[in-house]
């Protein structure tokens, strides 16, 4: 089983009886190490149910499950493979009662959170509410509650947000709801304050593996320590796999302090470096090693490859954005003429707005493309509508879900009726759904409004009953289709859409969502998107985790198209041919002059350098780095400078320059000469 592993990988896989840190450089086979270690643990006698592998995305969890199943077969089905947030859900569903949370709590999405915060802060300005939401999220990620945040507030603006946070947390408790930050902070509080719960989870998890460890936040690390028994076991069974050179998410709470603390908190930690790269040529890796060189090193390493030297890394100086896009298209066409597929190409950039010029140029050249990191399936309005209904079935106290469901589609319940219902609910300390059945409601509302509310209540109650008893794909499909027909959702989409074509596309999304739910009920796919066969489940049980799922595998993913993507969204991916675009001062690194504090500026530049490193190491065979001589700034063009990172790549100036248009012309002339020679025969 392990004959495909190199010596460093084999050492990481076979070290089972203590904490270890596997420093996995880009393209060094970290997923292979994690899945083989899962197999080795099972071989050594650890029950699959006592192994947890924690990742940061559902896609990574699904890939890991497929690979583990290929190694150990059905035993992989018992391994807990999930994200930190999914693990938090599991802990809270099983043991949340200890902190006053019922098992059927709701998980609010970002839109719901912003709406609740608007109400708590007494503002109608969504931008203000989004700022408050971001600050509250940062505080939660740092482990602060509202009282602590208020005590530490530096000015009146922060004190106001802390007060909003206090009201927001009270509202979540009343709704029996949590936000995504709570899926980490509440399990941590539960394990920290309840020794019996902590002991039970430590006994359950015999070995915990963490992927992309460098991306963990302070609270995720604290949660991890409580799960593995830090300070309570002689030999905590923990494997952290990560790369300090790829830590690029500081803006969302990830901290390299977790890597610094690991050998301090776990003195017996074994550190293993994976330095052999299986993705890129040595020309590309040499540039990557040179770029990351100036950053201070927690654990120094140097990537190398057995794939040969490869083509030199090229640098293109472009006049402006449109010129840069034209040169990118010319390069793609040139390599395409040699047999490359469209899917072999990626154009990567620092910020979303940089995609526009490339989209225009690609469309003009009739080159198919997709913009990675676009609208998530679950961010579409029609899917959010349906998820609100499902959340209400799971948790009747979920007032945000109630308000969305009762007004989508419209059912004769207006804002005035809902306002009166809300006032009565507040005075009686009931949820909106519970208030539907209050005896005093008839004295508050006219008969017509009362009838509409009661009809909605009966619809929800009936759907809830059917969802609880609909086990397996056929029963779930029948319930879902009957529900959509009964509420008239297809007609609602055609009434609300700007065109019949748009309505048809939105209805197709709804049917895709139904199929996806049905497959989960039938056991064909699991919560992480994997295809491991499982027992059929009731529709109501599947609905409980819908709010946690952030992506859905869409049909266009396998299309033969060029990828446009931000560098952040490209992490973990790879392509044969990569173009890094707009590598200018002010774009990458991104506006470093905005930070006044010298220490903060230094940390900012180090993270931006890691982002450049991530971009370089996405390339397998060829890499082009382009920069602009002039950049758009509003309606003006201003002089621009190449990024300092280009010089740090230490490229040979005699090999870096090329003109793709000249190369394409030469290639076409060569093809024309061949055709003429063939015709002359």
XYZ file of C-alpha atoms in Angstrom:
681
model
C 0.000 0.000 0.000
C 2.868 2.369 0.798
C 5.192 1.570 -2.130
C 4.212 4.845 -3.857
C 5.467 7.003 -0.978
C 8.848 8.706 -0.820
C 10.919 8.347 2.408
C 9.613 11.575 4.014
C 6.000 10.711 3.175
C 6.478 7.193 4.553
C 7.908 8.571 7.797
C 4.879 10.860 8.190
C 2.446 8.019 7.493
C 4.040 5.542 9.896
C 4.422 7.870 12.882
C 1.282 6.969 14.864
C 1.885 7.300 18.592
C 2.259 11.000 19.256
C 1.761 14.497 17.886
C 3.364 15.310 14.531
C 3.636 18.274 12.193
C 3.981 17.442 8.506
C 5.352 20.473 6.639
C 3.949 19.801 3.192
C 5.349 22.128 0.552
C 3.227 22.991 -2.478
C 2.580 19.936 -4.661
C 4.365 17.583 -2.244
C 1.515 15.085 -1.875
C -0.109 16.113 1.401
C -3.483 14.540 0.549
C -1.682 11.285 -0.280
C -0.001 11.400 3.138
C -3.268 12.048 5.010
C -5.200 9.281 3.244
C -2.353 6.765 3.602
C -2.064 7.651 7.297
C -5.784 6.982 7.728
C -5.215 3.577 6.115
C -2.172 2.924 8.329
C -4.123 3.793 11.489
C -6.856 1.338 10.510
C -4.221 -1.315 9.738
C -2.745 -0.707 13.206
C -6.096 -1.554 14.790
C -7.722 1.847 15.379
C -11.440 1.693 14.591
C -12.367 3.928 11.618
C -15.030 5.628 13.777
C -12.242 6.893 16.081
C -10.365 8.673 13.288
C -11.196 12.278 12.383
C -9.694 14.129 9.420
C -10.558 17.827 9.389
C -10.336 19.908 6.216
C -11.361 23.439 5.252
C -13.711 22.714 2.330
C -16.366 20.137 1.528
C -14.613 19.495 -1.790
C -11.369 18.555 -0.011
C -13.285 16.276 2.380
C -15.006 14.520 -0.536
C -11.703 14.008 -2.385
C -10.088 12.649 0.762
C -12.959 10.220 1.315
C -12.706 8.892 -2.248
C -8.965 8.355 -1.910
C -9.298 6.697 1.484
C -11.987 4.378 0.134
C -9.662 3.371 -2.721
C -7.052 2.371 -0.128
C -9.133 0.644 2.571
C -12.530 0.031 0.976
C -15.717 0.252 3.054
C -13.797 0.941 6.253
C -13.286 4.522 5.030
C -17.027 5.065 5.418
C -16.661 5.114 9.198
C -13.954 7.799 9.276
C -15.142 11.254 10.304
C -14.042 13.356 7.304
C -15.411 16.881 7.524
C -14.714 20.588 7.886
C -14.171 22.317 11.240
C -17.662 23.789 10.949
C -19.289 20.430 10.183
C -17.540 18.934 13.210
C -18.875 21.846 15.263
C -22.397 21.056 14.074
C -22.005 17.421 15.090
C -20.748 18.328 18.562
C -23.564 20.827 19.121
C -26.306 18.527 17.803
C -25.191 15.793 20.200
C -24.229 17.810 23.277
C -25.486 21.382 22.767
C -28.235 20.892 25.337
C -25.566 21.416 28.002
C -25.330 25.086 26.928
C -29.058 25.529 26.246
C -29.117 24.675 22.541
C -31.676 22.226 21.232
C -30.601 19.599 18.687
C -32.673 21.158 15.898
C -30.986 24.565 16.006
C -30.772 26.625 12.806
C -27.645 27.855 11.052
C -28.065 31.379 9.700
C -26.456 32.355 6.406
C -24.735 35.708 5.867
C -27.838 37.479 4.554
C -29.885 36.409 7.577
C -27.109 37.483 9.934
C -26.911 40.943 8.348
C -30.690 41.356 8.572
C -30.727 40.397 12.255
C -27.823 42.756 12.983
C -29.599 45.595 11.140
C -32.563 45.083 13.438
C -30.390 44.835 16.567
C -28.530 48.006 15.676
C -31.592 49.955 14.581
C -30.189 50.744 11.138
C -31.547 50.347 7.617
C -28.107 50.775 6.046
C -26.873 47.392 4.829
C -23.269 48.597 4.436
C -23.152 49.620 8.094
C -24.669 46.298 9.163
C -22.136 44.373 7.053
C -19.296 46.274 8.742
C -20.745 45.450 12.167
C -21.105 41.828 11.127
C -17.450 41.694 10.017
C -16.207 43.210 13.297
C -18.390 40.858 15.377
C -17.062 37.908 13.357
C -13.469 39.022 14.021
C -14.190 39.299 17.743
C -15.783 35.863 17.842
C -12.830 34.419 15.932
C -10.520 35.871 18.575
C -12.626 34.231 21.309
C -14.270 37.426 22.614
C -17.866 37.592 23.829
C -19.891 40.841 23.843
C -18.975 41.765 27.418
C -15.248 41.313 26.820
C -15.459 43.187 23.507
C -17.187 46.084 25.288
C -14.531 46.163 28.004
C -11.742 46.232 25.393
C -13.394 48.698 22.995
C -11.018 51.461 21.961
C -13.589 54.101 20.996
C -17.307 54.822 20.885
C -17.703 53.130 17.475
C -16.413 49.838 18.889
C -18.519 50.241 22.035
C -21.599 50.627 19.828
C -20.746 47.449 17.915
C -20.190 45.573 21.183
C -23.664 46.616 22.364
C -25.123 45.468 19.026
C -23.243 42.192 19.478
C -24.862 41.662 22.881
C -28.363 42.156 21.434
C -27.455 39.972 18.444
C -26.366 37.097 20.685
C -29.594 37.399 22.707
C -31.583 37.254 19.475
C -29.711 34.150 18.272
C -30.428 32.421 21.570
C -34.129 33.269 21.267
C -34.205 31.949 17.699
C -32.304 28.807 18.753
C -29.945 29.692 15.914
C -26.193 30.026 15.387
C -24.001 31.717 12.812
C -20.885 30.181 11.248
C -18.560 31.660 13.874
C -20.659 30.010 16.601
C -19.957 26.607 15.041
C -16.415 26.976 16.379
C -16.850 29.156 19.483
C -19.812 27.273 20.973
C -18.249 23.771 20.718
C -15.102 25.263 22.272
C -17.152 26.693 25.143
C -18.955 23.363 25.518
C -15.725 21.341 25.737
C -14.035 23.908 27.962
C -16.874 24.164 30.516
C -18.211 20.574 30.581
C -15.589 17.997 31.522
C -17.874 15.016 30.879
C -18.580 16.142 27.319
C -14.874 16.807 26.729
C -13.902 13.380 28.065
C -16.492 11.678 25.864
C -15.188 13.353 22.679
C -11.560 12.678 23.588
C -12.400 9.013 24.081
C -14.291 8.930 20.795
C -11.467 10.449 18.740
C -8.396 8.231 18.875
C -6.474 10.248 16.267
C -7.166 13.646 14.731
C -5.625 14.772 11.437
C -5.849 18.411 10.322
C -5.352 19.463 6.701
C -4.177 23.018 5.800
C -3.172 23.557 9.418
C -1.628 26.959 8.614
C -5.148 28.261 7.887
C -6.513 27.555 11.372
C -7.698 30.421 13.573
C -6.945 30.905 17.253
C -10.320 29.462 18.309
C -9.996 26.472 15.941
C -6.637 25.666 17.519
C -8.121 25.871 21.028
C -10.960 23.566 19.935
C -8.411 21.138 18.508
C -6.420 21.061 21.754
C -9.547 20.193 23.742
C -10.431 17.409 21.299
C -7.025 15.692 21.490
C -6.635 16.121 25.256
C -3.801 18.628 25.439
C -2.536 18.553 29.029
C -4.820 15.603 29.843
C -3.117 12.822 27.853
C 0.500 11.663 27.846
C 0.555 11.097 24.085
C -2.018 13.241 22.247
C -2.702 11.591 18.877
C -2.575 14.521 16.485
C -1.276 14.992 12.933
C -1.150 18.537 11.558
C -0.398 18.904 7.855
C 0.349 22.360 6.504
C 2.776 24.821 4.983
C 3.703 28.135 6.607
C 4.660 29.444 3.148
C 1.033 29.104 1.997
C -0.650 30.953 4.857
C -2.684 33.570 2.949
C -5.864 33.964 4.996
C -4.784 36.283 7.801
C -7.617 38.653 6.880
C -10.162 36.025 7.937
C -8.548 35.011 11.200
C -5.900 32.447 10.212
C -2.747 32.904 12.259
C 0.787 31.549 11.938
C 0.960 31.750 15.753
C -0.681 28.318 15.717
C 2.423 26.914 13.996
C 4.680 28.693 16.483
C 2.680 27.399 19.445
C 2.488 23.788 18.307
C 6.019 22.718 19.419
C 5.554 24.720 22.651
C 2.195 23.157 23.507
C 3.260 19.672 22.371
C 6.925 19.238 23.453
C 7.141 15.724 21.953
C 6.053 17.022 18.526
C 7.770 15.303 15.602
C 8.390 17.601 12.610
C 8.598 16.005 9.151
C 9.294 18.018 5.977
C 7.917 17.110 2.552
C 10.108 18.953 0.043
C 9.807 16.870 -3.128
C 7.320 18.544 -5.464
C 5.350 16.343 -7.894
C 3.635 19.203 -9.740
C 6.075 21.697 -11.220
C 9.327 21.888 -13.155
C 12.536 23.054 -11.503
C 12.452 26.368 -13.364
C 9.113 27.160 -11.710
C 10.199 25.888 -8.289
C 13.408 27.910 -8.391
C 11.334 31.068 -8.874
C 8.994 30.017 -6.030
C 11.868 29.301 -3.619
C 13.489 32.643 -4.477
C 10.276 34.618 -3.904
C 9.538 33.114 -0.520
C 13.184 33.385 0.560
C 12.971 36.875 2.157
C 10.186 35.814 4.541
C 11.263 34.740 8.039
C 11.117 30.975 8.383
C 9.429 28.991 11.134
C 10.572 25.733 9.528
C 12.963 26.280 6.566
C 12.490 24.045 3.512
C 13.350 24.069 -0.183
C 11.142 22.530 -2.858
C 12.732 20.366 -5.556
C 11.386 18.275 -8.402
C 12.364 15.226 -10.439
C 10.379 16.532 -13.415
C 13.324 18.275 -15.075
C 14.219 21.895 -15.790
C 11.294 22.732 -18.089
C 10.683 26.007 -19.894
C 12.009 29.227 -18.359
C 9.565 31.403 -16.446
C 8.611 34.348 -18.683
C 7.973 37.974 -17.716
C 5.810 40.190 -19.935
C 5.800 43.978 -19.656
C 2.426 45.166 -20.994
C 1.353 48.692 -21.942
C -2.013 48.529 -20.125
C -4.828 46.131 -19.125
C -6.145 45.569 -22.656
C -2.631 44.915 -23.994
C -2.054 42.435 -21.166
C -5.284 40.600 -22.033
C -4.349 40.487 -25.739
C -0.944 38.990 -24.949
C -2.545 36.400 -22.669
C -4.963 35.391 -25.438
C -2.093 35.186 -27.944
C -0.162 32.888 -25.617
C -3.168 30.658 -25.062
C -3.786 30.403 -28.808
C -0.116 29.623 -29.417
C -0.032 26.734 -26.939
C -3.491 25.598 -28.032
C -2.128 25.210 -31.574
C 0.410 22.760 -30.152
C -2.304 20.549 -28.690
C -3.099 22.045 -25.263
C -6.743 21.923 -24.151
C -8.587 25.022 -22.956
C -8.828 23.528 -19.464
C -5.016 23.496 -19.258
C -4.912 27.295 -18.839
C -5.491 29.577 -15.874
C -5.196 33.355 -15.637
C -4.719 34.318 -11.986
C -4.902 37.806 -10.453
C -5.061 39.562 -7.083
C -8.534 41.182 -7.244
C -11.857 40.311 -8.892
C -12.036 43.523 -10.957
C -8.964 42.417 -12.945
C -10.982 39.753 -14.760
C -12.923 42.217 -16.927
C -10.286 42.909 -19.595
C -9.536 39.185 -19.906
C -13.216 38.316 -20.275
C -13.576 40.844 -23.101
C -10.481 39.549 -24.901
C -11.441 35.886 -24.486
C -14.969 36.517 -25.789
C -13.591 38.427 -28.755
C -11.339 35.451 -29.572
C -14.213 32.935 -29.076
C -12.292 31.203 -26.284
C -14.526 29.505 -23.689
C -13.834 30.435 -20.066
C -15.282 30.438 -16.578
C -14.690 32.801 -13.684
C -13.846 30.750 -10.616
C -15.233 31.903 -7.297
C -18.409 33.292 -8.877
C -21.848 33.024 -7.326
C -22.146 29.928 -5.173
C -25.104 27.709 -5.905
C -26.406 28.352 -2.392
C -26.117 32.108 -2.818
C -28.815 32.111 -5.511
C -32.089 33.669 -4.327
C -34.203 30.702 -5.384
C -32.058 28.265 -3.381
C -32.069 30.552 -0.342
C -35.878 30.621 -0.563
C -36.113 26.842 -0.417
C -33.471 26.570 2.314
C -35.501 28.994 4.461
C -38.495 26.638 4.247
C -36.317 23.640 5.156
C -34.746 25.509 8.077
C -38.227 26.291 9.397
C -39.187 22.608 9.223
C -36.144 21.753 11.328
C -36.472 24.623 13.808
C -39.833 26.367 14.208
C -38.154 29.063 16.357
C -36.053 30.269 13.402
C -37.728 33.670 12.888
C -35.556 34.781 9.905
C -36.490 31.569 8.078
C -40.165 32.087 9.017
C -40.202 35.600 7.514
C -38.604 34.475 4.257
C -40.820 31.413 3.881
C -44.127 33.168 4.604
C -43.383 35.892 2.042
C -41.900 33.664 -0.698
C -44.066 33.025 -2.636
C -46.516 35.717 -1.503
C -49.544 34.285 0.282
C -51.657 37.266 1.298
C -49.634 38.118 4.389
C -48.441 41.722 4.274
C -45.864 43.683 6.229
C -48.472 45.168 8.565
C -49.735 41.722 9.509
C -46.193 40.519 10.125
C -45.424 43.606 12.209
C -48.444 42.912 14.442
C -47.473 39.248 14.661
C -43.943 40.291 15.656
C -45.203 42.627 18.381
C -47.373 39.905 19.864
C -44.497 37.408 19.676
C -42.167 39.832 21.445
C -44.612 40.586 24.247
C -45.382 36.885 24.797
C -41.716 35.845 24.391
C -42.647 33.355 21.686
C -41.272 32.641 18.238
C -43.291 33.891 15.264
C -44.379 30.356 14.393
C -45.552 29.642 17.955
C -47.481 32.912 17.942
C -49.553 31.690 14.964
C -51.426 29.471 17.407
C -51.867 32.043 20.187
C -55.473 32.560 21.371
C -54.947 36.334 21.478
C -54.051 36.526 17.772
C -57.725 36.567 16.717
C -58.315 39.754 18.700
C -55.325 41.453 17.029
C -55.767 40.645 13.329
C -58.648 40.767 10.836
C -60.167 37.407 9.863
C -58.626 37.373 6.369
C -55.082 37.879 7.657
C -55.659 35.352 10.425
C -56.829 32.752 7.904
C -53.720 33.291 5.730
C -51.448 32.850 8.750
C -53.220 29.694 9.883
C -53.062 28.271 6.356
C -49.305 28.849 6.323
C -48.998 27.172 9.740
C -50.917 24.124 8.501
C -48.745 23.943 5.372
C -45.543 23.961 7.443
C -46.882 21.408 9.937
C -47.983 19.016 7.183
C -44.703 19.378 5.304
C -42.773 18.824 8.517
C -44.710 15.598 9.201
C -44.160 14.289 5.680
C -40.437 15.220 5.718
C -39.950 13.363 8.998
C -41.403 10.162 7.532
C -40.007 10.459 3.976
C -37.055 8.043 4.076
C -35.021 7.343 0.929
C -34.866 8.975 -2.468
C -38.302 8.071 -3.873
C -40.228 9.271 -0.821
C -38.123 12.445 -0.591
C -38.616 13.238 -4.271
C -42.388 12.900 -3.930
C -42.517 15.213 -0.906
C -40.293 17.867 -2.487
C -42.171 17.953 -5.795
C -45.558 18.040 -4.026
C -44.310 20.909 -1.858
C -43.088 22.989 -4.802
C -46.391 22.418 -6.591
C -48.513 23.248 -3.541
C -46.757 26.569 -2.853
C -46.708 27.445 -6.567
C -42.998 28.083 -6.652
C -42.476 27.626 -10.401
C -45.207 30.170 -11.147
C -43.611 32.491 -8.572
C -40.287 32.355 -10.439
C -41.926 33.211 -13.771
C -43.747 36.134 -12.135
C -40.602 37.502 -10.479
C -38.038 36.997 -13.267
C -37.146 39.554 -15.924
C -37.525 37.076 -18.773
C -38.829 33.609 -19.495
C -35.254 32.453 -20.134
C -34.142 33.673 -16.701
C -37.126 32.011 -15.016
C -36.391 28.751 -16.823
C -32.754 28.830 -15.665
C -33.820 29.527 -12.076
C -36.334 26.663 -12.168
C -33.547 24.392 -13.485
C -31.494 25.368 -10.411
C -34.445 24.396 -8.209
C -34.698 20.986 -9.879
C -30.933 20.490 -9.460
C -31.357 21.287 -5.773
C -34.193 18.750 -5.478
C -32.070 16.067 -7.170
C -29.186 16.825 -4.822
C -31.434 16.571 -1.741
C -32.940 13.348 -3.051
C -29.498 11.776 -3.543
C -28.544 12.649 0.023
C -31.780 11.118 1.334
C -31.113 7.993 -0.710
C -27.556 7.685 0.584
C -25.967 8.140 -2.847
C -23.917 11.136 -1.600
C -22.922 12.284 1.868
C -22.829 15.717 3.497
C -19.363 16.514 2.129
C -20.395 15.654 -1.439
C -18.678 12.275 -1.459
C -20.188 9.300 -3.248
C -19.758 6.767 -0.475
C -22.912 4.660 -0.242
C -24.813 5.236 2.996
C -28.065 4.220 4.600
C -31.186 6.090 3.385
C -32.125 9.035 5.616
C -35.329 10.972 6.325
C -35.738 14.237 4.447
C -36.019 16.156 7.740
C -32.643 14.827 8.912
C -30.976 15.830 5.638
C -32.566 19.286 5.884
C -30.762 19.851 9.208
C -27.368 20.244 7.523
C -28.427 22.128 4.390
C -27.348 25.523 5.746
C -23.835 24.189 6.303
C -23.267 23.159 2.696
C -21.668 26.023 0.792
C -21.109 24.549 -2.653
C -22.792 22.165 -5.021
C -20.993 20.314 -7.805
C -22.296 21.973 -10.924
C -22.295 20.497 -14.392
C -20.070 23.160 -15.964
C -17.110 22.237 -13.745
C -15.893 19.571 -16.158
C -16.152 21.738 -19.235
C -13.111 22.379 -21.416
C -12.671 26.083 -20.602
C -9.962 28.539 -19.560
C -10.105 29.400 -15.839
C -10.055 32.985 -14.580
C -9.512 33.142 -10.834
C -8.242 35.220 -7.955
C -5.074 33.913 -6.332
C -6.938 33.218 -3.096
C -9.554 31.090 -4.895
C -6.831 29.212 -6.809
C -5.145 27.824 -3.693
C -5.088 24.036 -3.778
C -5.560 23.898 -7.566
C -3.087 23.438 -10.429
C -2.898 23.855 -14.205
C -0.306 22.970 -16.876
C -0.099 26.600 -18.045
C -0.528 29.580 -15.708
C -0.479 33.320 -16.362
C -0.046 35.536 -13.293
C -1.538 38.884 -14.327
C -1.250 42.434 -13.005
C 1.831 41.717 -10.877
C 2.378 45.374 -10.022
C 3.149 47.341 -6.893
C -0.221 48.348 -5.446
C -1.890 45.171 -6.719
C 0.532 42.488 -5.483
C 1.565 43.502 -2.880
C -1.798 45.158 -2.477
C -1.597 48.824 -1.398
C 1.019 48.299 1.321
C 1.250 52.045 1.859
C -2.241 51.971 3.470
C -0.787 50.514 6.679
C 0.941 53.037 8.930
C 2.308 50.704 11.608
C 5.720 49.277 10.607
C 5.086 45.881 12.189
C 1.664 45.565 10.545
C 3.158 46.611 7.206
C 5.871 43.988 7.472
C 3.323 41.264 8.281
C 1.161 42.439 5.377
C 4.056 42.234 2.890
C 4.987 38.769 4.150
C 1.448 37.500 3.546
C 1.348 39.103 0.091
C 4.676 37.395 -0.694
C 3.133 34.077 0.334
C 0.239 34.821 -2.032
C 2.726 35.297 -4.888
C 4.354 32.000 -3.898
C 0.968 30.271 -4.028
C 0.365 31.699 -7.515
C 3.732 30.523 -8.852
C 3.273 27.010 -7.483
C -0.074 26.544 -9.255
C 1.858 26.080 -12.526
C 2.919 22.636 -13.710
C 4.723 23.174 -17.040
C 4.821 26.856 -18.007
C 4.491 30.115 -16.096
C 4.141 33.668 -17.409
C 4.181 36.708 -15.111
C 2.794 39.915 -16.639
C 2.878 43.478 -15.317
C 1.467 46.810 -16.510
C 3.380 49.945 -17.456
C 0.173 51.936 -16.956
C -2.836 51.158 -14.756
C -6.362 52.501 -14.769
C -7.182 54.676 -11.793
C -10.742 55.858 -12.181
C -10.927 57.371 -15.658
C -7.216 58.133 -15.789
C -4.182 56.022 -16.616
C -1.264 56.326 -14.217
C 2.296 55.081 -14.468
C 2.792 51.721 -12.773
C 5.758 49.760 -11.482
C 6.434 46.026 -11.582
C 5.961 44.246 -8.273
C 9.017 43.820 -6.084
C 8.211 40.095 -6.197
C 9.263 39.886 -9.868
C 12.791 40.961 -8.972
C 12.740 38.557 -6.015
C 12.114 35.655 -8.420
C 15.763 36.104 -9.545
C 15.052 35.117 -13.147
C 17.689 35.061 -15.866
C 16.988 38.220 -17.949
C 18.189 36.495 -21.130
C 15.380 33.910 -20.958
C 12.442 35.781 -19.480
C 11.336 38.005 -22.349
C 9.018 36.805 -25.089
C 6.322 38.161 -27.401
C 3.478 35.639 -27.748
C 2.108 37.461 -30.789
C 5.399 37.046 -32.653
C 5.518 33.399 -31.606
C 1.952 32.866 -32.797
C 2.720 34.526 -36.148
C 5.780 32.306 -36.580
C 3.722 29.241 -35.703
C 1.036 30.153 -38.242
C 3.697 30.757 -40.883
C 5.174 27.348 -40.100
C 1.746 25.681 -40.469
C 1.118 27.566 -43.713
C 4.488 26.429 -45.125
C 3.711 22.824 -44.191
C 0.301 23.056 -45.852
C 1.812 24.543 -49.011
C 4.466 21.816 -49.143
C 1.828 19.148 -48.673
C -0.331 20.640 -51.456
C 2.656 20.712 -53.830
C 3.203 16.970 -53.528
